[in-house]
Short mmCIF file of C-alpha atoms and ligand atoms in Angstrom, two decimals:
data_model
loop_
_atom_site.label_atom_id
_atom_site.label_comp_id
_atom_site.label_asym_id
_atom_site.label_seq_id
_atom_site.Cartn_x
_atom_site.Cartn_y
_atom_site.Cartn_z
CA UNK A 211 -61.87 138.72 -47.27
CA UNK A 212 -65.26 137.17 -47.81
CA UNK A 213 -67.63 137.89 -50.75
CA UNK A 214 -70.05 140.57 -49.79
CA UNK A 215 -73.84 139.30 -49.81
CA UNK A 216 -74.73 142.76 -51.59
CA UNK A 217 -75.97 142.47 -55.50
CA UNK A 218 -77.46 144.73 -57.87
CA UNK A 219 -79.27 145.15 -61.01
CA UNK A 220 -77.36 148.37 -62.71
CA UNK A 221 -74.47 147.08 -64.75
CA UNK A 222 -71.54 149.93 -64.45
CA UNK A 223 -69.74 150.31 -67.88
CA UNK A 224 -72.70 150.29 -69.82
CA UNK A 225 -74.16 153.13 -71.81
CA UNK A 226 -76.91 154.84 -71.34
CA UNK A 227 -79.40 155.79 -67.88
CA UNK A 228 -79.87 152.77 -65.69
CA UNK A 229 -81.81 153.25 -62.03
CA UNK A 230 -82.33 150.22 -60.03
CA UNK A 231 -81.05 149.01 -56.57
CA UNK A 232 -78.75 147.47 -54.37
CA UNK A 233 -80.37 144.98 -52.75
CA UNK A 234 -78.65 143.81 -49.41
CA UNK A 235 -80.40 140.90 -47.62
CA UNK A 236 -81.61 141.93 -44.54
CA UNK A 237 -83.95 139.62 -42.37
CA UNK A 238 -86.02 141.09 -39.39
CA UNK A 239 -88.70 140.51 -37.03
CA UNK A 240 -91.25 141.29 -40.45
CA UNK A 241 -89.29 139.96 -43.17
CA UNK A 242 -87.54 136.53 -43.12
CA UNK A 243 -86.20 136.73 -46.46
CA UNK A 244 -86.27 140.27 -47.03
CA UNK A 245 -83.93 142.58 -48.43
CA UNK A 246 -83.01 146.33 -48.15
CA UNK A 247 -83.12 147.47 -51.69
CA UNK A 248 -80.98 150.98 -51.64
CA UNK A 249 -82.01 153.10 -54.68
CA UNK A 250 -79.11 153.90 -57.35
CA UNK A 251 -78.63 155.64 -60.42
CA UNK A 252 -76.09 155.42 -62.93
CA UNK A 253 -76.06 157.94 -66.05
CA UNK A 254 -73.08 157.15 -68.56
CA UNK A 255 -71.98 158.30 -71.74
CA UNK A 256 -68.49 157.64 -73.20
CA UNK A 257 -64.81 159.04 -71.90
CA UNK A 258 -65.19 161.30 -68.79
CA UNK A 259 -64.79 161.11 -65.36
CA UNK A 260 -67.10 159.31 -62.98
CA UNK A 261 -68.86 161.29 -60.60
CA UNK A 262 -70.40 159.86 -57.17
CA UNK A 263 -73.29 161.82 -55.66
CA UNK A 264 -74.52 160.35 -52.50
CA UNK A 265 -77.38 161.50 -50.67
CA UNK A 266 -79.08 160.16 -47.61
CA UNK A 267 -76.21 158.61 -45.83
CA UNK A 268 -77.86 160.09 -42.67
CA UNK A 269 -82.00 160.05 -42.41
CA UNK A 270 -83.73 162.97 -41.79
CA UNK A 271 -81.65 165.53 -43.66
CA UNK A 272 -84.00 166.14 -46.66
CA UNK A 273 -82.15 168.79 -49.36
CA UNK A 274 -79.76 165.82 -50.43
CA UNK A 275 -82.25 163.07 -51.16
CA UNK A 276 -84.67 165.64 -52.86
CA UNK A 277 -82.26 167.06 -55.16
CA UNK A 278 -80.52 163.91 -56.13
CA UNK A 279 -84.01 162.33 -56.89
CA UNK A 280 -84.85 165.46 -59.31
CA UNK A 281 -81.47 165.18 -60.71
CA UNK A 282 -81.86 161.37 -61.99
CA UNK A 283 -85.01 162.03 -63.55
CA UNK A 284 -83.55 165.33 -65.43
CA UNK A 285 -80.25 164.19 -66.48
CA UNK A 286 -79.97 162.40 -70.30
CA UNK A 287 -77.04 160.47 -70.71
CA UNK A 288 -76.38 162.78 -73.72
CA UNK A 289 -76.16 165.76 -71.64
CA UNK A 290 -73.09 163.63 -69.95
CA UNK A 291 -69.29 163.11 -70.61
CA UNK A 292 -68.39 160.05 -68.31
CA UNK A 293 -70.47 158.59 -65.67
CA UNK A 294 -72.54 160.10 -62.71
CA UNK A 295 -73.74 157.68 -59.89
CA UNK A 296 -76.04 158.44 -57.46
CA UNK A 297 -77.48 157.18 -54.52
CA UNK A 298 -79.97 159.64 -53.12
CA UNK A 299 -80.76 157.68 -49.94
CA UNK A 300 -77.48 155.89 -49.10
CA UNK A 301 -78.56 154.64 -45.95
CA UNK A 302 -82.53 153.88 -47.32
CA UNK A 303 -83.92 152.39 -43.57
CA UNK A 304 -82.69 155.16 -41.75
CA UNK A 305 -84.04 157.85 -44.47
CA UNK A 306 -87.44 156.20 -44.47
CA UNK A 307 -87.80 156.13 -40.99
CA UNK A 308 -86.85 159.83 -40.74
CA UNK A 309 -83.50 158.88 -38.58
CA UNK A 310 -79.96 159.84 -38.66
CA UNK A 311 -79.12 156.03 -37.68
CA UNK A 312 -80.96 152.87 -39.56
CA UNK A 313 -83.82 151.66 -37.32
CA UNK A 314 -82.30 148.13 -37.80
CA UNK A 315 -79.20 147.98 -36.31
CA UNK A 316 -78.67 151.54 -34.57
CA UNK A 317 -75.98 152.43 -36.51
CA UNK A 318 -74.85 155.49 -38.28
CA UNK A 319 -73.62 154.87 -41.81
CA UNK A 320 -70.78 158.05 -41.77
CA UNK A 321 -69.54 156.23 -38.89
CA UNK A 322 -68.85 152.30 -40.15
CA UNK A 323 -66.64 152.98 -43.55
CA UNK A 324 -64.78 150.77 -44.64
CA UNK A 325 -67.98 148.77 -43.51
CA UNK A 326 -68.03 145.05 -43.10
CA UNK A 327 -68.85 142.21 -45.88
CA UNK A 328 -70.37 140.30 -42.95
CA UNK A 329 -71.44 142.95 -40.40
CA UNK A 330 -74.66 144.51 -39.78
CA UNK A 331 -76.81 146.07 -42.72
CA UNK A 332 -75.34 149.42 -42.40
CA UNK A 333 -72.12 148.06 -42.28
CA UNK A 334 -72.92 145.68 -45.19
CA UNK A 335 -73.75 148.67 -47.46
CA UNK A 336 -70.89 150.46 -46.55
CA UNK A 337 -68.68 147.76 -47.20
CA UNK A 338 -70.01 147.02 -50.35
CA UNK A 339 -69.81 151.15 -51.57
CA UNK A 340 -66.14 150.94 -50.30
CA UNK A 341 -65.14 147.86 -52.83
CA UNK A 342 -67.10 148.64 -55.76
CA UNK A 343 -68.39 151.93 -56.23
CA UNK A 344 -65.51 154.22 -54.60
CA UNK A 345 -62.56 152.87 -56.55
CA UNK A 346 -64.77 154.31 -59.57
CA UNK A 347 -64.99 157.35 -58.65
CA UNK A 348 -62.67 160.25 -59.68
CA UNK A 349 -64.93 162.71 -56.90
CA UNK A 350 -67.71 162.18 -54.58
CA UNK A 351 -70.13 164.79 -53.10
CA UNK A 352 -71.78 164.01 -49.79
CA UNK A 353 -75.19 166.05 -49.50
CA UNK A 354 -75.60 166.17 -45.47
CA UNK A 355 -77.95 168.56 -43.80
CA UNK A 356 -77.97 169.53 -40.29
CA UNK A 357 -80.88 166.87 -39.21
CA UNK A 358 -82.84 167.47 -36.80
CA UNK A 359 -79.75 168.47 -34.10
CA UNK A 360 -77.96 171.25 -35.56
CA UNK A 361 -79.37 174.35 -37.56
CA UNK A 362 -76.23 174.88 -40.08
CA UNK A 363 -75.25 177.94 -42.77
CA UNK A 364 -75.35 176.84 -45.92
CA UNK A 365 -71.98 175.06 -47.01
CA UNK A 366 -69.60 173.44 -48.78
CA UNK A 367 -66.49 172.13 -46.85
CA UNK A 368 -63.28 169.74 -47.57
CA UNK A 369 -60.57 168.73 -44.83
CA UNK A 370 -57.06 169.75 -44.48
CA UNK A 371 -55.17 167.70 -46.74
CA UNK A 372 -51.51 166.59 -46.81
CA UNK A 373 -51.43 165.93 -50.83
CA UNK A 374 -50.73 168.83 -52.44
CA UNK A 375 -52.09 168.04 -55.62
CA UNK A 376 -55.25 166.24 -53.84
CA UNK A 377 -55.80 169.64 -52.16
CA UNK A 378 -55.64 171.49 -54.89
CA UNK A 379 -58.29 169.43 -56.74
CA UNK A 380 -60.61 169.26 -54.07
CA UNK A 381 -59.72 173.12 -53.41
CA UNK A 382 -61.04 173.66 -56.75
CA UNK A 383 -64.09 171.65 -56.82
CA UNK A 384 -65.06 173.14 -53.61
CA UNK A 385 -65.22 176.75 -55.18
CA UNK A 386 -67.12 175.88 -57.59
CA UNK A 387 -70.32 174.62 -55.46
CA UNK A 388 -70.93 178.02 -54.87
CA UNK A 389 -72.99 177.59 -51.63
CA UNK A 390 -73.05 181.11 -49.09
CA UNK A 391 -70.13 179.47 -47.14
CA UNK A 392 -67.08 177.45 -47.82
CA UNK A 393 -65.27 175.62 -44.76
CA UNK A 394 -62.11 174.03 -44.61
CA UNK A 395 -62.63 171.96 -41.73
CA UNK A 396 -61.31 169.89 -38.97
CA UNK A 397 -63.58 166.75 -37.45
CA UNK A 398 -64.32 166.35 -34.51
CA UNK A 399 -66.68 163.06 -34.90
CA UNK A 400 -64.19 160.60 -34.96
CA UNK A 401 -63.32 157.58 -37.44
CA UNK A 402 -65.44 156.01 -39.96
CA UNK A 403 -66.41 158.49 -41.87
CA UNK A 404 -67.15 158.50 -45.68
CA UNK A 405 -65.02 161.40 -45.83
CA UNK A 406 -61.78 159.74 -44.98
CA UNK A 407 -62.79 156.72 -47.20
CA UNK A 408 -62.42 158.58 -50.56
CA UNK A 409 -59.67 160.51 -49.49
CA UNK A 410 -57.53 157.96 -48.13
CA UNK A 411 -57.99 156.22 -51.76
CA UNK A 412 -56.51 160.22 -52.96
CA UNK A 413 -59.70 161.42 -54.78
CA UNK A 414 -61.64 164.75 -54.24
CA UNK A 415 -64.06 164.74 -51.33
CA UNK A 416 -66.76 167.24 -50.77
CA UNK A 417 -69.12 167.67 -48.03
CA UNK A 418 -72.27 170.01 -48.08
CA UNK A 419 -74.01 171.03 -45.19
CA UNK A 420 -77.45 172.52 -46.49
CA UNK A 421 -80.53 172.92 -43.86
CA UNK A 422 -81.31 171.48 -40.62
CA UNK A 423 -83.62 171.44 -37.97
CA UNK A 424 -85.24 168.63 -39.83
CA UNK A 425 -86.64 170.62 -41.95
CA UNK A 426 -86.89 171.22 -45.96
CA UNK A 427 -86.88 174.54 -47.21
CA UNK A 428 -86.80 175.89 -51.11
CA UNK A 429 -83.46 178.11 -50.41
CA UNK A 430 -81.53 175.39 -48.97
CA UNK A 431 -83.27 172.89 -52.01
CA UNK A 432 -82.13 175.15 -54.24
CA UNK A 433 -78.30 175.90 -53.03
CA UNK A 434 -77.87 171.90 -52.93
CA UNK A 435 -79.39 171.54 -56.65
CA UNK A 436 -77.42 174.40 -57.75
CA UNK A 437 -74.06 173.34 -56.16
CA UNK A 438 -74.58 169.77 -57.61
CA UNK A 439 -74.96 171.03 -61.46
CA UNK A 440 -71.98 173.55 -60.40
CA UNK A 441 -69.66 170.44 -59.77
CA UNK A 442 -70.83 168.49 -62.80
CA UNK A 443 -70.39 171.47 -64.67
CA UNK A 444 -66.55 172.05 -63.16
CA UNK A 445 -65.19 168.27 -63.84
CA UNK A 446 -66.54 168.49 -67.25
CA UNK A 447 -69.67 165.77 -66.96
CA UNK A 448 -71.90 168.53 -67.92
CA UNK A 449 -71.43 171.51 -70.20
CA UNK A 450 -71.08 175.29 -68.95
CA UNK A 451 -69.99 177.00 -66.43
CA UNK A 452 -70.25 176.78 -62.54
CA UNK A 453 -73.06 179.66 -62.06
CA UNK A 454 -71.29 181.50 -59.37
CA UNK A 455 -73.46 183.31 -56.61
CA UNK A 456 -71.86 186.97 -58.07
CA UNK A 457 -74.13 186.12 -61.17
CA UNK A 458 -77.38 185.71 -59.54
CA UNK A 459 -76.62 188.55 -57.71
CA UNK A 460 -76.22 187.06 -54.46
CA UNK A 461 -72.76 188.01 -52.12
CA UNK A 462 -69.82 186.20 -53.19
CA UNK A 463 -69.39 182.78 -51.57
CA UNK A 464 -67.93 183.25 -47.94
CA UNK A 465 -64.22 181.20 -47.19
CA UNK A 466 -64.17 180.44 -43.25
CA UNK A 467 -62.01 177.53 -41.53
CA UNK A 468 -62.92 175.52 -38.55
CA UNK A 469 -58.74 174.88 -37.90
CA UNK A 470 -59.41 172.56 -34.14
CA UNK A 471 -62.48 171.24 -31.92
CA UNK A 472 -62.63 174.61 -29.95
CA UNK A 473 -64.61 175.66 -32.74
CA UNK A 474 -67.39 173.54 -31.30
CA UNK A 475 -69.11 174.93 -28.24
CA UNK A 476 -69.97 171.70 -26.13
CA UNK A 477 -73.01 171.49 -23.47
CA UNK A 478 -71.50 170.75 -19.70
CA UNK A 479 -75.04 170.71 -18.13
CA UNK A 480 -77.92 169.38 -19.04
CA UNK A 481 -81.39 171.94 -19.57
CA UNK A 482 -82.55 174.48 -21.89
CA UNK A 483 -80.15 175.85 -23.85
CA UNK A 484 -80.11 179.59 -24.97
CA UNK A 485 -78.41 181.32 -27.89
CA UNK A 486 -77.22 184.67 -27.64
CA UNK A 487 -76.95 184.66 -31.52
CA UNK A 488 -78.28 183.75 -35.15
CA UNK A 489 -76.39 182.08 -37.46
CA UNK A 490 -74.01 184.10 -39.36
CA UNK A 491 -73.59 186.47 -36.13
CA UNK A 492 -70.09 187.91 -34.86
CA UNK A 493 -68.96 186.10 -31.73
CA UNK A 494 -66.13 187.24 -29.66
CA UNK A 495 -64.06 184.23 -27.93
CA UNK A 496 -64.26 184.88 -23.98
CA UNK A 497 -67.49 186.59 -24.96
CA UNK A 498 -70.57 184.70 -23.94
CA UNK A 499 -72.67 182.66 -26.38
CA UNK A 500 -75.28 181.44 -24.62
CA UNK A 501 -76.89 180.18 -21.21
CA UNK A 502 -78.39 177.12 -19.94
CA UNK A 503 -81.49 177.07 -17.85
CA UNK A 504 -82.15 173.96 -15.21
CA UNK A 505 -86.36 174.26 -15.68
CA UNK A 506 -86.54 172.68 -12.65
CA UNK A 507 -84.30 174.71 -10.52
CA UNK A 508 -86.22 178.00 -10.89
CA UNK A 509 -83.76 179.94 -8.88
CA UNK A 510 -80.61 178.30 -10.21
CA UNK A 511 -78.89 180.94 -12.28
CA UNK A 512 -78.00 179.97 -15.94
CA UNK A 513 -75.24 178.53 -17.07
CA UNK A 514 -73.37 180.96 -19.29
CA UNK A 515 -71.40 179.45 -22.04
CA UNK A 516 -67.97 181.84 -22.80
CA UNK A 517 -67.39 181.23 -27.16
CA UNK A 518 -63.80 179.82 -27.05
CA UNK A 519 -63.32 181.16 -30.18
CA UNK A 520 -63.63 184.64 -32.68
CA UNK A 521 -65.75 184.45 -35.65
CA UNK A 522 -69.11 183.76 -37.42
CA UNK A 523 -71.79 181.58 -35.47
CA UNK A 524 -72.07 178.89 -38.57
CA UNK A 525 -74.05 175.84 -36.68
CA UNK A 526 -76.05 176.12 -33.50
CA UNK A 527 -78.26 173.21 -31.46
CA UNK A 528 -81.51 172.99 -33.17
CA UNK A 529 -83.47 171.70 -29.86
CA UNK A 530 -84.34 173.56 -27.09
CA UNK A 531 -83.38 170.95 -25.04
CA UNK A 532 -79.94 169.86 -24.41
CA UNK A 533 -77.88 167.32 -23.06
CA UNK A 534 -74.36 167.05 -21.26
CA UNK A 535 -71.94 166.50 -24.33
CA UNK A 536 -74.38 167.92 -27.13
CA UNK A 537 -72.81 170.32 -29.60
CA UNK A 538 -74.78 173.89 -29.13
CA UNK A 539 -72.42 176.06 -31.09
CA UNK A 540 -70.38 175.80 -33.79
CA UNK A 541 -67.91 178.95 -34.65
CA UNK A 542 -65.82 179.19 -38.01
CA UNK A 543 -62.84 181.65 -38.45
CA UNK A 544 -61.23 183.51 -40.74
CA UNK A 545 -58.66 182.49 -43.00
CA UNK A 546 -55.08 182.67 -42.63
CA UNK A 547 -54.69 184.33 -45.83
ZN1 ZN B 1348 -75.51 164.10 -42.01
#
């Protein structure tokens, strides 16, 4: 394997609250020898665990980003046991441009892990996170919203996990966040992901799913900052207690799975599509969710959608407009137990 071009200026071991960059050479049509300098954070203090909290690893979902950034500039590295790192804009082109894939090579960062030492940028990055910074790591939280696609429910999710024991860490961790919603979830997005990154190497992975719509709003702000201090708080890198949702007198966190991909409603025509329901609405499978209008077809009848699945409406399009393929509904269901 070749020796990734990626360097930075943070040294990892040392004590103390370092924020610089990795900087990973990237020439374009402006820059000859320019370089894509990716923000990073690393807060350490003694014996602990190391924490990763990445934000930003798709543009244009905003609660991740803005609640990392407030967290580096509040944490002291005597308020920590072990070692956070944070990178509040993983993929920085694509978050400054506003995009869920970097403007300089197309490509979507949750979709090139393990990356490549001599690929594109995005790939570049993620190669370089997948050698250095993951094997750190005893947990990593990935703060995703719905962009500007999907609108989302607030939550926290993990996969289904063979390891016992790695399930019942992540499990854990995942309770703690204390978001409205908790999913234990099934993909449907294919390889490449992050997600499968960590966990292949057997540590706890977390994914949030707070706002959408490309928007930011101060609830969703506030769920992300409150689930990030929550799992600091749990692994012991911070002192306290999660603050569970009971004791800001809030409902108690909600536990829904998404068990296969007929949990996502998919778009078979392209036009306007039409929810039946808000988020957090009961849907009936066989029951219908939604229509599809063809604006140019006035008397072409809409396309009713049937919900393949019972349960709680927890991710709809965002758009008006959709397109053949496009998730437009996404329906979790109770748990087994
Ligand atoms: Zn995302």
């Amino acid at each position: 394997m070749g020796q990734s071009p990626v360097s930075t200026d943070v040294a990892l071991g040392e004590q103390g609250k370092q924020v610089g960059y990795l900087r990973a050479p990237a020439s374009t049509n402006s820059s000859a020898w320019g370089s894509v300098l990716v923000p990073i954070a690393v807060i350490e203090n003694g014996e602990g665990p190391t924490m990763l909290f990445v934000g930003g690893n798709h543009g244009g979902e905003y609660e991740g980003p803005v609640a990392l950034l407030k967290l580096i500039r509040e944490l002291q590295p005597e308020q920590v046991r072990g070692r956070v790192i944070i990178l509040p804009a993983l993929n920085l082109p694509a978050v400054t441009a506003g995009m869920r894939l970097s403007p300089l090579d197309n490509k979507d960062m949750n979709r090139v892990f393990p990356g490549r030492w001599n690929g594109t940028i995005t790939e570049v990055i993620a190669h370089y996170i997948h050698e250095e910074i993951l094997p750190l790591c005893d947990a990593v939280i990935d703060l995703h919203s719905g962009g500007a696609s999907l609108a989302l429910m607030p939550y926290i999710s993990m996969h289904y996990l063979d390891d016992e024991a790695q399930r019942e860490r992540t499990w854990q961790a995942m309770m703690a966040f204390q978001s409205p919603l908790a999913l234990v979830m099934k993909e449907i997005s294919g390889p490449g992901l992050l997600d499968y990154a960590v966990e292949n190497m057997g540590k706890v992975f977390l994914c949030a799913e707070v706002g959408g719509v490309g928007m930011l709003a101060p609830a969703t702000v506030n769920i992300t900052e409150v689930g990030a201090r929550n799992l600091l708080k749990h692994f012991g890198v911070i002192e306290g207690e999660p603050l569970s949702r009971e004791r800001r007198g809030l409902s108690p966190m909600q536990l829904m799975e998404i068990p296969d991909a007929d949990c996502y409603q998919m778009a078979l025509s392209a036009g306007i599509y039409e929810s039946f329901y808000e988020l957090g609405d009961r849907v009936e499978a066989g029951q219908p969710l939604g229509q599809i209008h063809f604006v140019q077809y006035p008397l072409r009848e809409a396309e009713v959608m049937a919900a393949k699945r019972s349960g709680m409406l927890v991710g709809r399009r965002g758009p008006g407009g959709v397109a053949v393929g496009d998730v437009v509904g996404v329906v979790a269901m109770e748990t087994g137990d």
